[in-house]
Structure formats: structure tokens, C-alpha cells
Coordinates of C-alpha atoms and ligand atoms in Angstrom, one line a residue:
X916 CA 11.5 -11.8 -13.2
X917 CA 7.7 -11.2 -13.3
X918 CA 5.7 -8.8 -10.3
X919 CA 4.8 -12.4 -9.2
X920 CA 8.2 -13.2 -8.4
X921 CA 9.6 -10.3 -7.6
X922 CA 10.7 -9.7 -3.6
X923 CA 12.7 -7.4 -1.4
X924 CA 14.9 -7.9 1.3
X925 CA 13.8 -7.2 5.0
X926 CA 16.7 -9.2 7.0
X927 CA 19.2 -11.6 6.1
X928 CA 16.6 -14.5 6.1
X929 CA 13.4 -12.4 5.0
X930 CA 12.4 -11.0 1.8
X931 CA 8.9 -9.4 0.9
X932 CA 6.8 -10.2 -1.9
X933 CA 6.8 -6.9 -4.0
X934 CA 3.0 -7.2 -4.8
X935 CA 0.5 -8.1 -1.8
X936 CA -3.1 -7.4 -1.3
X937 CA -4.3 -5.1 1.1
X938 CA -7.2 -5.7 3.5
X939 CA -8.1 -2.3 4.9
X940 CA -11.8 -1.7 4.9
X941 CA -12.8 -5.5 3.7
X942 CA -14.7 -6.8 6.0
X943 CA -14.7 -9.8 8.5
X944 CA -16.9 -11.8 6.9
X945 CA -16.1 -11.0 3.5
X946 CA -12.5 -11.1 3.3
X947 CA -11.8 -14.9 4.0
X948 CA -12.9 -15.5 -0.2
X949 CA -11.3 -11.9 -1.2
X950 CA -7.6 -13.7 0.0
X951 CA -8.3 -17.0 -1.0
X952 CA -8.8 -15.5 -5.2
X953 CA -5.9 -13.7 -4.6
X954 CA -3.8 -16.3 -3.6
X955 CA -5.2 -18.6 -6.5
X956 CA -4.2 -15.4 -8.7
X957 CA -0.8 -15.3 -7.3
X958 CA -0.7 -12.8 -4.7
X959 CA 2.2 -14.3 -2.0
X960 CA 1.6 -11.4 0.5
X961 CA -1.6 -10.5 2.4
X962 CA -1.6 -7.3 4.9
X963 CA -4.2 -6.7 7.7
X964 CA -4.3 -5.0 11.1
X965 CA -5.7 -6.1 14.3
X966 CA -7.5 -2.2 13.9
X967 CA -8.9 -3.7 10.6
X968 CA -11.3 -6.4 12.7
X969 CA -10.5 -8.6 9.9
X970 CA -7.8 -11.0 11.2
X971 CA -10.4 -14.1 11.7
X972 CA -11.4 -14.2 7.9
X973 CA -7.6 -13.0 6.5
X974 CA -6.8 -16.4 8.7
X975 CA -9.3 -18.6 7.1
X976 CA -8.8 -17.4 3.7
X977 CA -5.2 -18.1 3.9
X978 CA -6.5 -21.7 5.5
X979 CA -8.5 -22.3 2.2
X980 CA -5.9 -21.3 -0.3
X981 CA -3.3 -23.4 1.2
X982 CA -5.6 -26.2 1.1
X983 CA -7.3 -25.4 -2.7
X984 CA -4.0 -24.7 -4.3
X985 CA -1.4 -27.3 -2.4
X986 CA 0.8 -24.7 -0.8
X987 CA 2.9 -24.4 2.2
X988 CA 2.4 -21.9 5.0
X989 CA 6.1 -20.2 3.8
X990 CA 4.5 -19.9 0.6
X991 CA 2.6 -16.9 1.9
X992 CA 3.7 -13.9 3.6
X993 CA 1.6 -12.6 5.8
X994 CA 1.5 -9.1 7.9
X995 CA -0.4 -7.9 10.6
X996 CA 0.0 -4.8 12.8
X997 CA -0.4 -4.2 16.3
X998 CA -2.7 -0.8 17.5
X999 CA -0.7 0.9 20.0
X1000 CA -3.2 2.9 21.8
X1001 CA -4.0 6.3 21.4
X1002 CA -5.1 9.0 24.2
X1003 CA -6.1 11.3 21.8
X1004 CA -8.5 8.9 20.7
X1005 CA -9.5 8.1 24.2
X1006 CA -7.7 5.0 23.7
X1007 CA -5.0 3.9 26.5
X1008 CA -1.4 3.4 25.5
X1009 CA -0.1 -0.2 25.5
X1010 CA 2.5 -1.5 28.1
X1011 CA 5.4 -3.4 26.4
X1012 CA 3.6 -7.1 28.2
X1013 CA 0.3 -5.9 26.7
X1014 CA 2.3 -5.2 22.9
X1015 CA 3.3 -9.3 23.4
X1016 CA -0.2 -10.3 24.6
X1017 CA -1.9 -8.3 21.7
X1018 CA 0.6 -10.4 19.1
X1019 CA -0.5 -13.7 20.8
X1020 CA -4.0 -12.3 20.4
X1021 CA -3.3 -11.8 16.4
X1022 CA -1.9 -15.1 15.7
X1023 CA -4.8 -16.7 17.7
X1024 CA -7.4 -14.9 15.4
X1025 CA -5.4 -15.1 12.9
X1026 CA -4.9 -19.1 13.4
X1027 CA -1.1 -18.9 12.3
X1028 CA 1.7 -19.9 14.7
X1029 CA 3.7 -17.0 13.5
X1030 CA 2.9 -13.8 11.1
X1031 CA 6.1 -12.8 8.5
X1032 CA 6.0 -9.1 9.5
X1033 CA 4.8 -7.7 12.7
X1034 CA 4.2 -3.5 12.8
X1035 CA 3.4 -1.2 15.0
X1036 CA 0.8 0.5 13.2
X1037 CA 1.5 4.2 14.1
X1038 CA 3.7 6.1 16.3
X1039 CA 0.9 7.0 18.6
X1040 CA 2.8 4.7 21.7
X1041 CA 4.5 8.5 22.7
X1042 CA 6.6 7.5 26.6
X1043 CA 6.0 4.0 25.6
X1044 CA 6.6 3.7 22.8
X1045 CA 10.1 2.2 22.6
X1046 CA 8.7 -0.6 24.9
X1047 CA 6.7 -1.1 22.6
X1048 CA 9.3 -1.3 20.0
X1049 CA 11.2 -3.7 22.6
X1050 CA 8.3 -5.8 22.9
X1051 CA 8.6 -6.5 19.0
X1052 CA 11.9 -7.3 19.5
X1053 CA 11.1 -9.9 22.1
X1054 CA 8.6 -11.3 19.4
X1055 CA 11.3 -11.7 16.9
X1056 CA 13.2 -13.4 19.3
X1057 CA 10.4 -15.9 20.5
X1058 CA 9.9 -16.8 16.6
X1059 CA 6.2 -15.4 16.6
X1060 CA 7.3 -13.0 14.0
X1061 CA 9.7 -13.4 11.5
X1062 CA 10.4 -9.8 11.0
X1063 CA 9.5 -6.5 12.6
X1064 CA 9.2 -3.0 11.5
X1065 CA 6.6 0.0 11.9
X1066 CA 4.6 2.1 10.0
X1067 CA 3.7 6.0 9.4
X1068 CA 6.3 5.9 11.6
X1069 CA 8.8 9.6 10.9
X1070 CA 12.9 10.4 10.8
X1071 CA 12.1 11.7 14.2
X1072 CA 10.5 8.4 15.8
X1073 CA 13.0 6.0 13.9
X1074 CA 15.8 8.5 15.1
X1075 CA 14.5 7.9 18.6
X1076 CA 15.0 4.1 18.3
X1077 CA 18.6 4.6 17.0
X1078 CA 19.4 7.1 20.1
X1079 CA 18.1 4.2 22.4
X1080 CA 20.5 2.0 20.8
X1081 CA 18.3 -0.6 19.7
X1082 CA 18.1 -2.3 16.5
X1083 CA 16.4 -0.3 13.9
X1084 CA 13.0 -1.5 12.6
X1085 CA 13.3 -3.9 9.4
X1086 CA 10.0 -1.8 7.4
X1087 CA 8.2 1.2 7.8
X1088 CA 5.0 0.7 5.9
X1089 CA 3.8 4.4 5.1
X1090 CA 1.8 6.5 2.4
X1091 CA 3.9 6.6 -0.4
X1092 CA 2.5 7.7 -4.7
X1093 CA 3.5 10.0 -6.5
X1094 CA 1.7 12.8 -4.6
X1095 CA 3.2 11.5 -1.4
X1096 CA 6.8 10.8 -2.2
X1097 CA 8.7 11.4 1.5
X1098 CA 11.9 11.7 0.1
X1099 CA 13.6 12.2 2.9
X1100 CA 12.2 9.7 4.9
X1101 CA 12.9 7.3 2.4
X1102 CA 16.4 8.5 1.7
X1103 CA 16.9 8.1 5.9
X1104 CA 15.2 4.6 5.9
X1105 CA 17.8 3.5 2.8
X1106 CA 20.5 4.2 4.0
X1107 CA 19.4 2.4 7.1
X1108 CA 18.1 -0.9 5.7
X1109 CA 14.9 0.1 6.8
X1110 CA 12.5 -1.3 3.5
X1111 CA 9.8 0.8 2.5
X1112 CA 6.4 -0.6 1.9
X1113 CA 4.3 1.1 0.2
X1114 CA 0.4 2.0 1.1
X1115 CA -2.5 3.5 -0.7
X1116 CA -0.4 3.3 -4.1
X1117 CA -4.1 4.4 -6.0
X1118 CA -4.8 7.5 -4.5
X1119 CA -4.1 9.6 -7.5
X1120 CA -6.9 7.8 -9.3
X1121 CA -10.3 9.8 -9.6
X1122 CA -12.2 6.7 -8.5
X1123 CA -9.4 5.6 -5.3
X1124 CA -12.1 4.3 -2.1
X1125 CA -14.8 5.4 -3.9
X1126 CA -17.1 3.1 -1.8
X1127 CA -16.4 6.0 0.8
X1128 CA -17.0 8.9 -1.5
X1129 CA -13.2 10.4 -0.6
X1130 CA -12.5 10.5 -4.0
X1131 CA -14.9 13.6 -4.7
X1132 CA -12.6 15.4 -2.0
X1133 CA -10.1 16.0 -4.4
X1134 CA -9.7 19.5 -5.5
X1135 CA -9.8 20.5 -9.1
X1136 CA -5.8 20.3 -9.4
X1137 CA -5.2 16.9 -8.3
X1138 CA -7.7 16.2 -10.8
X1139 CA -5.9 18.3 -13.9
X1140 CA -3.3 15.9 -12.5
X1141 CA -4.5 12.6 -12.4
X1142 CA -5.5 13.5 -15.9
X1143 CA -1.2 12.9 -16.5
X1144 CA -1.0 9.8 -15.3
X1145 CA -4.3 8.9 -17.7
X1146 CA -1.9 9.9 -20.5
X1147 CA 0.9 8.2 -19.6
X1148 CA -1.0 5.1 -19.2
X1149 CA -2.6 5.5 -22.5
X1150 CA 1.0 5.7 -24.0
X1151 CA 1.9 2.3 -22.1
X1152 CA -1.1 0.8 -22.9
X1153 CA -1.5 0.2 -19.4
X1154 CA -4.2 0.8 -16.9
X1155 CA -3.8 4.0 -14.5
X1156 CA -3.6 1.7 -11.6
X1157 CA -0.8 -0.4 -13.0
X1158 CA 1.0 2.7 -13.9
X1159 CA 0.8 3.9 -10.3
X1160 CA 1.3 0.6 -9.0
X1161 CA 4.7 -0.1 -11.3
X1162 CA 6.0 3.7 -9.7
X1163 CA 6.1 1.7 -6.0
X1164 CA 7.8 -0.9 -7.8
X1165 CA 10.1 0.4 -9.9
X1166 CA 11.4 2.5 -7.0
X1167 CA 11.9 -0.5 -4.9
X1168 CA 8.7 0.0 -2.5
X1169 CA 7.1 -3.1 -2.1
X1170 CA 3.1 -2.5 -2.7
X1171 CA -0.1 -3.5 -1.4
X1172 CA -3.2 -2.8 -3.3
X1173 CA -6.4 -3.1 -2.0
X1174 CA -9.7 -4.7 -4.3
X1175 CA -12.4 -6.6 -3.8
X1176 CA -12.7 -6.9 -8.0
X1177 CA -10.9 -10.3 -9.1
X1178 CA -10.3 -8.5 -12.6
X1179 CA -8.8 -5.5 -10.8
X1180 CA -6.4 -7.8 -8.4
X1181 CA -5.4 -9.3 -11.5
X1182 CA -4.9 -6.0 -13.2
X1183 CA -2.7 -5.0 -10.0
X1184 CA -0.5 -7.8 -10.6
X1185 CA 0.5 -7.6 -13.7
X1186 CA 3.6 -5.2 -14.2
X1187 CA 5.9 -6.6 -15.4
X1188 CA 4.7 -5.9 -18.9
X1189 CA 6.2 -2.7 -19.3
X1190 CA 8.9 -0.4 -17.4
X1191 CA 8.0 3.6 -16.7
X1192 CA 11.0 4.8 -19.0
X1193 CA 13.0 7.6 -17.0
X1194 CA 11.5 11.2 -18.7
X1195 CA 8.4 9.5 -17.1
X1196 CA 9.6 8.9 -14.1
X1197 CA 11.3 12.3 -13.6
X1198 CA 8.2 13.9 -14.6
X1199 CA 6.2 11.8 -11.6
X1200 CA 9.1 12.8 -9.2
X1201 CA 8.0 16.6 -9.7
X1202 CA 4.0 15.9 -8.8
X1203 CA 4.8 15.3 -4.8
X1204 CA 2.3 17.3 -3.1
X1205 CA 3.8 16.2 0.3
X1206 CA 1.6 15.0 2.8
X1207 CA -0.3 11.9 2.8
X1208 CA -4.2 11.9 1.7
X1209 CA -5.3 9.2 2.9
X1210 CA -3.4 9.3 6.4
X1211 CA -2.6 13.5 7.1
X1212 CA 1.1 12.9 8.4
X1213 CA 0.0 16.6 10.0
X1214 CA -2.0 14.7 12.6
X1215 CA -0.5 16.5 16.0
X1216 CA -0.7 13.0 17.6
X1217 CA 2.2 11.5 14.9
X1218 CA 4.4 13.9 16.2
X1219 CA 4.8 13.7 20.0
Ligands
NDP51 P1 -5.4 1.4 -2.4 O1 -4.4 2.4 -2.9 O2 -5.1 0.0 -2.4 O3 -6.7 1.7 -3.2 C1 -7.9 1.0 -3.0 C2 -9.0 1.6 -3.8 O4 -8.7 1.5 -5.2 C3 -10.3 0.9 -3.6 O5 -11.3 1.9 -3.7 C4 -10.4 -0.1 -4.8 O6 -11.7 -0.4 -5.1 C5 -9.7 0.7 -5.9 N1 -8.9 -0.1 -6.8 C6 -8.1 -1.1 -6.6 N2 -7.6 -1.6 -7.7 C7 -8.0 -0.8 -8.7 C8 -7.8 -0.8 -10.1 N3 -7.0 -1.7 -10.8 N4 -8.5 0.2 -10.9 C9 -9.3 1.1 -10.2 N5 -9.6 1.1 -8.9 C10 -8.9 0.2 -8.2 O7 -5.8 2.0 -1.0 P2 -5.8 1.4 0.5 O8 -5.9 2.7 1.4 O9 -6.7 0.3 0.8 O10 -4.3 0.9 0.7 C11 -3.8 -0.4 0.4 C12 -3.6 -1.2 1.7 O11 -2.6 -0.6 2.5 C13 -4.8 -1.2 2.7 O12 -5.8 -2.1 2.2 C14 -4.1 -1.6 4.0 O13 -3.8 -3.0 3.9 C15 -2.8 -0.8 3.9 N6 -2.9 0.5 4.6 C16 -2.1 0.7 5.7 C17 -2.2 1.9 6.4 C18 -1.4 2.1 7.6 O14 -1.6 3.0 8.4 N7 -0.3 1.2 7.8 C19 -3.2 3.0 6.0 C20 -3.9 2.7 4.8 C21 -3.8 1.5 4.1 P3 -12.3 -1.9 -5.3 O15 -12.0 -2.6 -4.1 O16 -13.7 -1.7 -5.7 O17 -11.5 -2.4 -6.5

């Protein structure tokens, strides 16, 4: 079965593409024709946030590419996440009827009667925040979302969700390369059902968001160490990105690389080529460094 095909299970009616594009730092205006090429590509599975302020043109460009390339609305999945509210960020926390009226605000920009996956994009909701989980469960319920799950979410905030007795979320979308591993959390979330989904899969690259310059924040040893994953592509005959990428998939994480570069989004979906044989894959399993990069799972306000 090719990347293109290729899907995971999220609930006994869902499954997830295992290659989607992300949207993170594409802007409004821009994006609409970013999705649209994917989607003529072959991308199934587009992911965006209402805190990405891109919802409108993820919308339209999954408009046009229904219309250019004849296909159905349950031809694509598509994902959006709902911002909880943050004090620390001055930001106040939503109620569980504010959670449903920020999904009806999603679907409106996003012109879709329903989204595949609806997430609570980080665990910032702290005394609300398994209203806000019920709220998603309502949402499930009312059809608007046809699964529902969380992200950067920890064992100790999915824990809290299985103390309340409710049912556990279906994803948690979180940082996970091979410098960001979370075996743990990923051994909890198995053994749950709970899927993982895989963000900021390029990190490891010398070049990852380079429009933002956090690329020269690397320190000389994760750069001795990106330099391994430049060999082992070279011995694939792969690109570093597609090595990186096929790690996500080969250990079931479903992945969601972000590019504006139609060559690149081609290059990200082509895996299928090759398989990362297993003294390769051991050797990955020894480079976690732990924490996230590009989201610091130390943040204070993950925790509470
Ligand atoms: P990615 O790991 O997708 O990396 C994106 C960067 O890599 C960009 O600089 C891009 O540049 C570059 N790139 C993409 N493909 C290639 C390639 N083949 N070769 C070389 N460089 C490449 O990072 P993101 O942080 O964007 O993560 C992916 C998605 O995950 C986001 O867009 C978002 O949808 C989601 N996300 C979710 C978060 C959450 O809290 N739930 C947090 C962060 C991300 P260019 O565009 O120029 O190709």
C-alpha cells in the first residue's frame, strides 16, 4: 500500500490518512492554493487551527480541489483545533458552551458542515478543562465532528480524563522525531487506543522553519547529529525529510508536514519507496533528546 493510501485507525468508523499537510505559519491568504496543490498531489488530510487564523483559506482551498479534481467531501480529512484559553497568556479560559460555540465558529470559517478531527489544541483549559473535553464530546455526538482527541496533551492530563470516567480522547497530536520520541506517552496512549499524530516531523533538519531563522538555534550537537540522518538518507537514496518523515510512519504515527514548495510536498509524500531497515531504526531510537523543540513540553503552563 503506497503513503498515499496508507491510514490509521481513530474509532470504529474513522481512520486517518497517514500523510497530511500541515498549515501552521501559512498564511490566510496564501494557503487556499497551498491545499488545493496538495490535494491535486494526493494529500487526503489537511490540519489547521483556529490559532493559525487560517481556517477561511484552508476552507476555500478544500472548496477548489473538490471542484478541480471531482472529489467528494469524505474524500478529504480535514482537522482543526479549538484554542482553549490561556491566563498565562492573558487569555481567558473557555467555558464548556463557549468550547461548542468556538466549533460552530470553525466550521463557519471553515465552510464545512462537519471537520473529521476536532482537538483541543493544548492542555492550557487547567479547572475547565474537562468541560472542555465534555464539550467535544457533545460535538461528536451532534455529528459536527467525526472524531475527537487533543494535543500536547501529557499521561497526566489524559490520566485526568480516565479518572473522570469519560471516554478517552481518540488522538493526541504532539511533537514527536527522533529527537522527541515520548516513549512513554506513546506507550500510555497505545495501550489506550489513543492514535498518535505526529507534528513537526522535520525538526532535525538544518534548514526546519528556516523562514523564522529557528534553525540557527540549534547547538553544535544537534547539528553533528543531523549530520546521521544525512547519511542514512544518502544510503536510501532518499531525501533527509523523507527519512524523517518515513520514522513517523513506520512507527505508526500518522504525519503532517508542513511546505509551501510543491516539489517538497511531493517529496513528503513519497515513502513508500523504501523501508528504514531495523539497525536503522534502533540507532534513531537512541538520538531522543526528550523534550520538544519546537513546542518546550517544560512550559509551566502544560503542567497545571
Ligand atoms: P514541519 O516539521 O512540517 O517542518 C516545516 C519546515 O520544514 C518548513 O520550514 C518547511 O519549509 C520545511 N520543509 C518541508 N518539507 C521539506 C523538505 N522536503 N525538505 C526540506 N525542508 C522541508 O514543521 P511544523 O512545525 O510546521 O509542523 C507540521 C504541522 O504540524 C504544522 O504545520 C501544524 O499543522 C502542526 N503543528 C501542530 C502543533 C500543535 O501544537 N498541535 C504545533 C506545531 C505544528 P518550506 O515551507 O519552505 O518547504
Amino acid at each position: 500500500m503506497s503513503a498515499i493510501d496508507q491510514r490509521f485507525p481513530l474509532n470504529d468508523e474513522t481512520t486517518i490518512p497517514a500523510v497530511g499537510l500541515g498549515t501552521y505559519l501559512i498564511e490566510d491568504d496564501q494557503v487556499a492554493e497551498v491545499v488545493k496543490t496538495a490535494i491535486g498531489i494526493g494529500y487526503r488530510h489537511v490540519d489547521t487551527a483556529a490559532g493559525y487564523g487560517n481556517e477561511v483559506g484552508v476552507g476555500n482551498g478544500v472548496r477548489a480541489a473538490l471542484d478541480a479534481f471531482g472529489l467528494e467531501r469524505s474524500d478529504i480529512f480535514v482537522t482543526t483545533k479549538f484554542w482553549p484559553g490561556n491566563p498565562a497568556w492573558g487569555d481567558d479560559l473557555k467555558s464548556k458552551d463557549q468550547t461548542i460555540e468556538e466549533c460552530n465558529a470553525s466550521l463557519k470559517r471553515l465552510g464545512l458542515d462537519y471537520v473529521d478531527l476536532y482537538l483541543i489544541h493544548a492542555p492550557f483549559g487547567g479547572p475547565n478543562r474537562l468541560d472542555q473535553w465534555r464539550a467535544l464530546l457533545d460535538l461528536k455526538q451532534a455529528g459536527k465532528a467525526r472524531s475527537i482527541g487533543v494535543s500536547n496533551f501529557t499521561i497526566d492530563h489524559l490520566e485526568e480524563i480516565e479518572a473522570a470516567g469519560l471516554p478517552a480522547p481518540e488522538a493526541n497530536q504532539i511533537e514527536l522525531h527522533p529527537w522527541s520520541q515520548k516513549p512513554e506517552l506513546v506507550a500510555y496512549m497505545r495501550a489506550r487506543g489513543i492514535a498518535p499524530i505526529a507534528y513537526s516531523s522535520l525538526v532535525p533538519l538544518s534548514t526546519w522553519r528556516e523562514e523564522r531563522n529557528e534553525a540557527s538555534a540549534k547547538t553544535d550537537d544537534m547539528k553533528a547529529d543531523g549530520k546521521i540522518f544525512a547519511a542514512m538518507a544518502e544510503r536510501y537514496g532518499v531525501s533527509e525529510a523523507q527519512l524523517l518523515l518515513r520514522w513517523g510512519v513506520q512507527n505508526g504515527f500518522a504525519i503532517i508536514p508542513k511546505s509551501l514548495n510543491p516539489e517538497r510536498l511531493r517529496n513528503n509524500l513519497e515513502l513508500d519507496g523504501f523501508e528504514i531497515d531495523g539497525a536503522d531504526m534502533n540507532k534513531m531510537a537512541t538520538m531522543d533528546r526528550g523534550d520538544g523543540v519546537a513546542w518546550a513540553s517544560g512550559d509551566p503552563s502544560l503542567t497545571d
